[in-house]
mmCIF file of C-alpha atoms in Angstrom:
data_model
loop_
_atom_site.group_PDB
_atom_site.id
_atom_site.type_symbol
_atom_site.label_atom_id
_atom_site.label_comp_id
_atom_site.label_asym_id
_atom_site.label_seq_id
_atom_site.Cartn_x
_atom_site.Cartn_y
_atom_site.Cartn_z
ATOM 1 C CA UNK A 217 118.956 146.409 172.447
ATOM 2 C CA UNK A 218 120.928 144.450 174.698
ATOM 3 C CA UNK A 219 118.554 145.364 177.905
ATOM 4 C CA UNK A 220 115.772 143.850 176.677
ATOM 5 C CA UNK A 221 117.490 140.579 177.632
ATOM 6 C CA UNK A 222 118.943 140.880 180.822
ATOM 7 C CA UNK A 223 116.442 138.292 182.353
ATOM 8 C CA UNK A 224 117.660 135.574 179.709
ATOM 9 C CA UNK A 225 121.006 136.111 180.253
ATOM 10 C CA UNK A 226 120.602 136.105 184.429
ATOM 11 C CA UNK A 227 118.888 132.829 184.362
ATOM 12 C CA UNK A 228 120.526 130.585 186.471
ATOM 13 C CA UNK A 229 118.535 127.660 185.500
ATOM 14 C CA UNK A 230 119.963 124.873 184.212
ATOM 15 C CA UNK A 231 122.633 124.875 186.621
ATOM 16 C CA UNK A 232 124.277 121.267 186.948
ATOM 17 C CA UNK A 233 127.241 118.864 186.209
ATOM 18 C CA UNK A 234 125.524 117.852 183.076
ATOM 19 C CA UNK A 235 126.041 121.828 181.262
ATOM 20 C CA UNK A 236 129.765 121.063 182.645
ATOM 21 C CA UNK A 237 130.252 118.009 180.414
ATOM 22 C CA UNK A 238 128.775 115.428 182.802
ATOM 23 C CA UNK A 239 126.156 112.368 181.076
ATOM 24 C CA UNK A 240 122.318 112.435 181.629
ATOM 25 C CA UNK A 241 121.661 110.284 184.792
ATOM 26 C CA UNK A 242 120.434 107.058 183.689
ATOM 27 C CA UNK A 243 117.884 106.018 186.728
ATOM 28 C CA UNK A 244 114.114 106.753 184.747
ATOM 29 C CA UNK A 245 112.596 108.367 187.952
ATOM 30 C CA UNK A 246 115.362 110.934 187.775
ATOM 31 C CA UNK A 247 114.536 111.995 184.479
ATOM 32 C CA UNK A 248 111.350 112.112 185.017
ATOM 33 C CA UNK A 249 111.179 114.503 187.428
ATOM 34 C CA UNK A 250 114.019 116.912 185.748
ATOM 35 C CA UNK A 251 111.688 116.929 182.150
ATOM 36 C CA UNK A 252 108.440 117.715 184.411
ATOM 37 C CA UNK A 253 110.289 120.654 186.039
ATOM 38 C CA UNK A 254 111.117 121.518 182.833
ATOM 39 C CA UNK A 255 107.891 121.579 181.332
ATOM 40 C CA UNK A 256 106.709 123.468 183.871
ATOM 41 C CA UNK A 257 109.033 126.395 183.410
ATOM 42 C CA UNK A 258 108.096 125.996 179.680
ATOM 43 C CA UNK A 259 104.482 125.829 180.556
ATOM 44 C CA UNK A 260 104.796 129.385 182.753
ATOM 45 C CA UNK A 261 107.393 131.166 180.488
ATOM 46 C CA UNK A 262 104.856 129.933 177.291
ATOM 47 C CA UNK A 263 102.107 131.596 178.819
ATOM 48 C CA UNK A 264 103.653 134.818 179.391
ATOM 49 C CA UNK A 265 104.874 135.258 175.804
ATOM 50 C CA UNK A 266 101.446 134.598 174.786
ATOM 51 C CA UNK A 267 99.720 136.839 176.806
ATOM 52 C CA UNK A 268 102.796 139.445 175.708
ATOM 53 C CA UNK A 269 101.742 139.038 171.877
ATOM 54 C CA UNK A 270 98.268 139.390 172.896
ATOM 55 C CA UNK A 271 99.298 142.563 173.925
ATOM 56 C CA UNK A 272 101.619 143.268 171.586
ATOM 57 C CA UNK A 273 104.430 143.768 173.589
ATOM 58 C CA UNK A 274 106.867 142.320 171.299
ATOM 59 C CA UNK A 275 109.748 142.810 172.980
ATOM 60 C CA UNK A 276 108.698 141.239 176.261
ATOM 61 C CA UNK A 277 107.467 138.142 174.258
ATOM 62 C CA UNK A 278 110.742 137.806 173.192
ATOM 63 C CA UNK A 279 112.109 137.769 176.486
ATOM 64 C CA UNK A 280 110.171 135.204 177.629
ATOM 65 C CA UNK A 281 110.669 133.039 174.386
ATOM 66 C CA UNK A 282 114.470 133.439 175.059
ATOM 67 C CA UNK A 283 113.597 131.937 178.566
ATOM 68 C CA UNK A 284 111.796 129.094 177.570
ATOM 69 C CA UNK A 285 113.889 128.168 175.348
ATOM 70 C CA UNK A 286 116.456 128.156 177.841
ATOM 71 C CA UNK A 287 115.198 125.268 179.265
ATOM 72 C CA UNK A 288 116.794 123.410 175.809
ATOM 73 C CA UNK A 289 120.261 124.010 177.311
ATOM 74 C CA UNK A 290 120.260 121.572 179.888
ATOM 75 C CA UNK A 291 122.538 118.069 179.349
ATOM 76 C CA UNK A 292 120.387 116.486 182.144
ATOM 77 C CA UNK A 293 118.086 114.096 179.688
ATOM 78 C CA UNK A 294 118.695 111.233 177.327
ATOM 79 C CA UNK A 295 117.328 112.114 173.697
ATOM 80 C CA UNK A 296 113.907 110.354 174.140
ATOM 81 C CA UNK A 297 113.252 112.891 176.950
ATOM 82 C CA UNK A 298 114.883 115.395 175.543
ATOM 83 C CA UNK A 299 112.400 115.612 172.451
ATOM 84 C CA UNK A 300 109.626 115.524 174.225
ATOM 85 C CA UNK A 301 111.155 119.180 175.843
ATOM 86 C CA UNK A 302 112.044 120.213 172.188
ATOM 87 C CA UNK A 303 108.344 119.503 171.158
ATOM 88 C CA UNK A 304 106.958 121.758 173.647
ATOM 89 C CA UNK A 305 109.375 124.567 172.803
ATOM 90 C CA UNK A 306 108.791 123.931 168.747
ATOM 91 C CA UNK A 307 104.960 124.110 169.506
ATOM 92 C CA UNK A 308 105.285 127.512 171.728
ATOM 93 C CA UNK A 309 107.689 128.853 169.035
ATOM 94 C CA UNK A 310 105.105 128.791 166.261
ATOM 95 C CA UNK A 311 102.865 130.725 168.472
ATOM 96 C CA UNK A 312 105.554 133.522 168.090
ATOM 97 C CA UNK A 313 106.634 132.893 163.889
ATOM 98 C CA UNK A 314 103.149 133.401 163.297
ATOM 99 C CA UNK A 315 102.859 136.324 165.370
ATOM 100 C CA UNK A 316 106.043 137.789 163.325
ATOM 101 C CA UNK A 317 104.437 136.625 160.057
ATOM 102 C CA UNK A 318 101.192 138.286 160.603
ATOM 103 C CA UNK A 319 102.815 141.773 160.863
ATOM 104 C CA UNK A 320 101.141 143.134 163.583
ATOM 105 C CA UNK A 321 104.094 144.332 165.273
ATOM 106 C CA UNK A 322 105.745 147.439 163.839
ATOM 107 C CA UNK A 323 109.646 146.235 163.843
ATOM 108 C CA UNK A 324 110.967 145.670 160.519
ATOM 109 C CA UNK A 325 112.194 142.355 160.515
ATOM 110 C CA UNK A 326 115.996 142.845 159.605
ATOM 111 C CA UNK A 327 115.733 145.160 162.776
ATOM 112 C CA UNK A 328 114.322 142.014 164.882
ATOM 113 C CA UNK A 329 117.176 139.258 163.556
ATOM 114 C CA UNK A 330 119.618 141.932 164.739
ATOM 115 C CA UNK A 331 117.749 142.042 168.101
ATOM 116 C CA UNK A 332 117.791 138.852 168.368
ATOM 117 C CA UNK A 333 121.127 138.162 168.345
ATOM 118 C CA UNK A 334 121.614 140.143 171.896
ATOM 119 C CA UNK A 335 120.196 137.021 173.530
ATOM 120 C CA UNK A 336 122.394 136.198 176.404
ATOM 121 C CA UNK A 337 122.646 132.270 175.965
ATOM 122 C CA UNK A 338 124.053 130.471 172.466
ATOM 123 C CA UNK A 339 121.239 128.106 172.397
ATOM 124 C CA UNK A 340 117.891 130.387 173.408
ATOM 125 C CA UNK A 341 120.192 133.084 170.380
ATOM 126 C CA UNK A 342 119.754 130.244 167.806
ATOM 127 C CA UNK A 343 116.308 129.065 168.014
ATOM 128 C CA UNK A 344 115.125 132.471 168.269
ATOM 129 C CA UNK A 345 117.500 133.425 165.193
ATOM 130 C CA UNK A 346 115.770 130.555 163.147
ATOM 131 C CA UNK A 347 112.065 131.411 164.155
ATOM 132 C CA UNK A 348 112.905 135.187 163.256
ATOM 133 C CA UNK A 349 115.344 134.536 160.030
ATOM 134 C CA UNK A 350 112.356 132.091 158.529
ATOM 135 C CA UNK A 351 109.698 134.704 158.769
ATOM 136 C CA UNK A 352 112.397 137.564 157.360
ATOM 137 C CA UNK A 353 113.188 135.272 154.336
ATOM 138 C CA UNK A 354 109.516 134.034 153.977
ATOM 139 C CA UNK A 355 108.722 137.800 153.594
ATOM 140 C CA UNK A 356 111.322 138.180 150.928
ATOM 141 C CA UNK A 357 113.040 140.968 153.026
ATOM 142 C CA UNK A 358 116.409 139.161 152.552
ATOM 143 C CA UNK A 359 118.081 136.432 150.161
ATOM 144 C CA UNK A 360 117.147 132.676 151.172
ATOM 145 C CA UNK A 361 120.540 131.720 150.704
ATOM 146 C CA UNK A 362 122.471 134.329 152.571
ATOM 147 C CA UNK A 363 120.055 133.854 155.872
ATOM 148 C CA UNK A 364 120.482 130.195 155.387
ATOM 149 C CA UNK A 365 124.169 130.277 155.147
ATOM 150 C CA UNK A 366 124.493 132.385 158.347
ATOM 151 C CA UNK A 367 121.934 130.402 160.222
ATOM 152 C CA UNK A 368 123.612 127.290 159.040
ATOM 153 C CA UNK A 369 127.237 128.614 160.472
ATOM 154 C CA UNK A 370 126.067 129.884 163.580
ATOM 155 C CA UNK A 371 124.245 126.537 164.158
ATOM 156 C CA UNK A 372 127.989 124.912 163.951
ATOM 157 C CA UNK A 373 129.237 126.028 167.470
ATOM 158 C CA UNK A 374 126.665 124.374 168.909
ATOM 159 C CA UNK A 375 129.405 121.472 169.766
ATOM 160 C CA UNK A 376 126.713 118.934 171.944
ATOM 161 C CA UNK A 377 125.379 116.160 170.202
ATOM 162 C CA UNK A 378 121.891 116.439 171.206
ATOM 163 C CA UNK A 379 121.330 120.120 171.336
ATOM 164 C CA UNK A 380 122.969 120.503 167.969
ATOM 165 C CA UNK A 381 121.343 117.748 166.358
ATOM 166 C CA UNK A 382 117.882 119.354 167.505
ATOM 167 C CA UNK A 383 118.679 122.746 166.807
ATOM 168 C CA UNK A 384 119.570 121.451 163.459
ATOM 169 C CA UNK A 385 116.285 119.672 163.047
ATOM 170 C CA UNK A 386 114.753 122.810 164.243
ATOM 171 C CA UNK A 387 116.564 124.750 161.443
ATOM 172 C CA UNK A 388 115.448 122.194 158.809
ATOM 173 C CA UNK A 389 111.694 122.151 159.924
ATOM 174 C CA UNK A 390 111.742 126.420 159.913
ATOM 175 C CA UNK A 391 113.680 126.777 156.490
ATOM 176 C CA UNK A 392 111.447 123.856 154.572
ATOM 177 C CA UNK A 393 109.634 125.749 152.725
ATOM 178 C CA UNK A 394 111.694 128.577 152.178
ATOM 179 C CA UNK A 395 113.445 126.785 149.444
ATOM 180 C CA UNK A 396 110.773 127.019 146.732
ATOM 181 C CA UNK A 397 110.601 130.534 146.916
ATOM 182 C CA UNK A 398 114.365 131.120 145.709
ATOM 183 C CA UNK A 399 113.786 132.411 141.753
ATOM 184 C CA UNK A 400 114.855 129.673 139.333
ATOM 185 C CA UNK A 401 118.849 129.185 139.134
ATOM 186 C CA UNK A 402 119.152 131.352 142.390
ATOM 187 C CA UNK A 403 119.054 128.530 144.821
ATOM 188 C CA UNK A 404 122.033 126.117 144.957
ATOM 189 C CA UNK A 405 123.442 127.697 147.953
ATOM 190 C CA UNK A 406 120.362 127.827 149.702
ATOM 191 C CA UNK A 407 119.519 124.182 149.130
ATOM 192 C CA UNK A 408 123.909 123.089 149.939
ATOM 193 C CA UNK A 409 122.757 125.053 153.141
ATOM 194 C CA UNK A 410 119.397 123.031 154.384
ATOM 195 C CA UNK A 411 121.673 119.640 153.302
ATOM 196 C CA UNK A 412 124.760 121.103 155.737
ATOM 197 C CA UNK A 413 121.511 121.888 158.320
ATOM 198 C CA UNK A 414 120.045 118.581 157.874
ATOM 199 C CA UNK A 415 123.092 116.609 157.956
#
């Protein structure tokens, strides 16, 4: 499992002070030009997922999800900018949970959440954790509230304040309406869990 991503894990990109611990430079020019390189590499690594799924080459769709996401790792933007980067990878990622929740791949889906967990980067691991774990619980192939409790951890040693605060707002928007479909009496961990990911 591991091989299929070797490309995420190469990617050099981002590669600055900013990963290291360094602040966002503050000059406006600056960060515009690091969020439309960004975009870009969203843009290109967007459109070869799709055209993967079209094909139904899941596994290279994943690859290139992993990379886009990537781009979500850099420290290089102040939150304003940052979002508007998050936006463009939420909107790309629903391309792939609805992919994953129309079944036209053949993986089962506890098979994919293990998959996905080869990812070589923390960050790109998570999000694609969280598109995968919704669609596995929304399928009722596993508990809500054990998925949401080991999304929820895993989302904890993600230490930066504004990756982690949009990863968590990325877990919150996947996992809304997961919550209903606990049975009656069944959800109270599930529901401590999207407080913990909201919070």
């Amino acid at each position: 499992f591991c091989g299929f991503f070797t490309m995420s894990k190469n990617r050099a990109k981002p590669t600055n002070s900013a990963l290291a611990g360094g602040g966002p430079p503050s000059d406006e020019g600056v960060q515009q030009q690091f969020l439309k390189e960004a975009l870009q590499q969203i843009k290109l690594s967007s459109f070869s997922m799709q055209r993967a799924l079209d094909m139904n080459k899941l596994m290279d769709a994943l690859k290139h999800a992993s990379n886009l996401v990537s781009e979500l790792r850099t420290g290089l933007l102040t939150p304003k900018n940052y979002y508007q980067l998050y936006m463009a990878c939420f909107d790309e990622l629903r391309h792939l949970g609805q992919y994953l929740a129309d079944g036209r791949h053949e993986r089962k889906m506890t098979e994919l959440y293990e998959l996905v967990q080869y990812a070589g980067n923390i960050l790109p691991r998570l999000y694609l954790l969280i598109t995968v774990g919704a669609v596995y619980v929304k399928k009722r192939e596993a508990p809500a509230k054990d998925v949401l409790r080991d999304l929820v951890e895993m989302c904890r040693g993600v230490q930066h304040p504004t990756r982690g605060l949009f990863l968590r707002t990325y877990l919150s928007e996947m996992t809304k309406d997961v919550l209903p479909d606990v049975p009656p009496g069944g959800g109270g961990d599930a529901a401590a869990a999207a407080s913990a990911a909201a919070g």
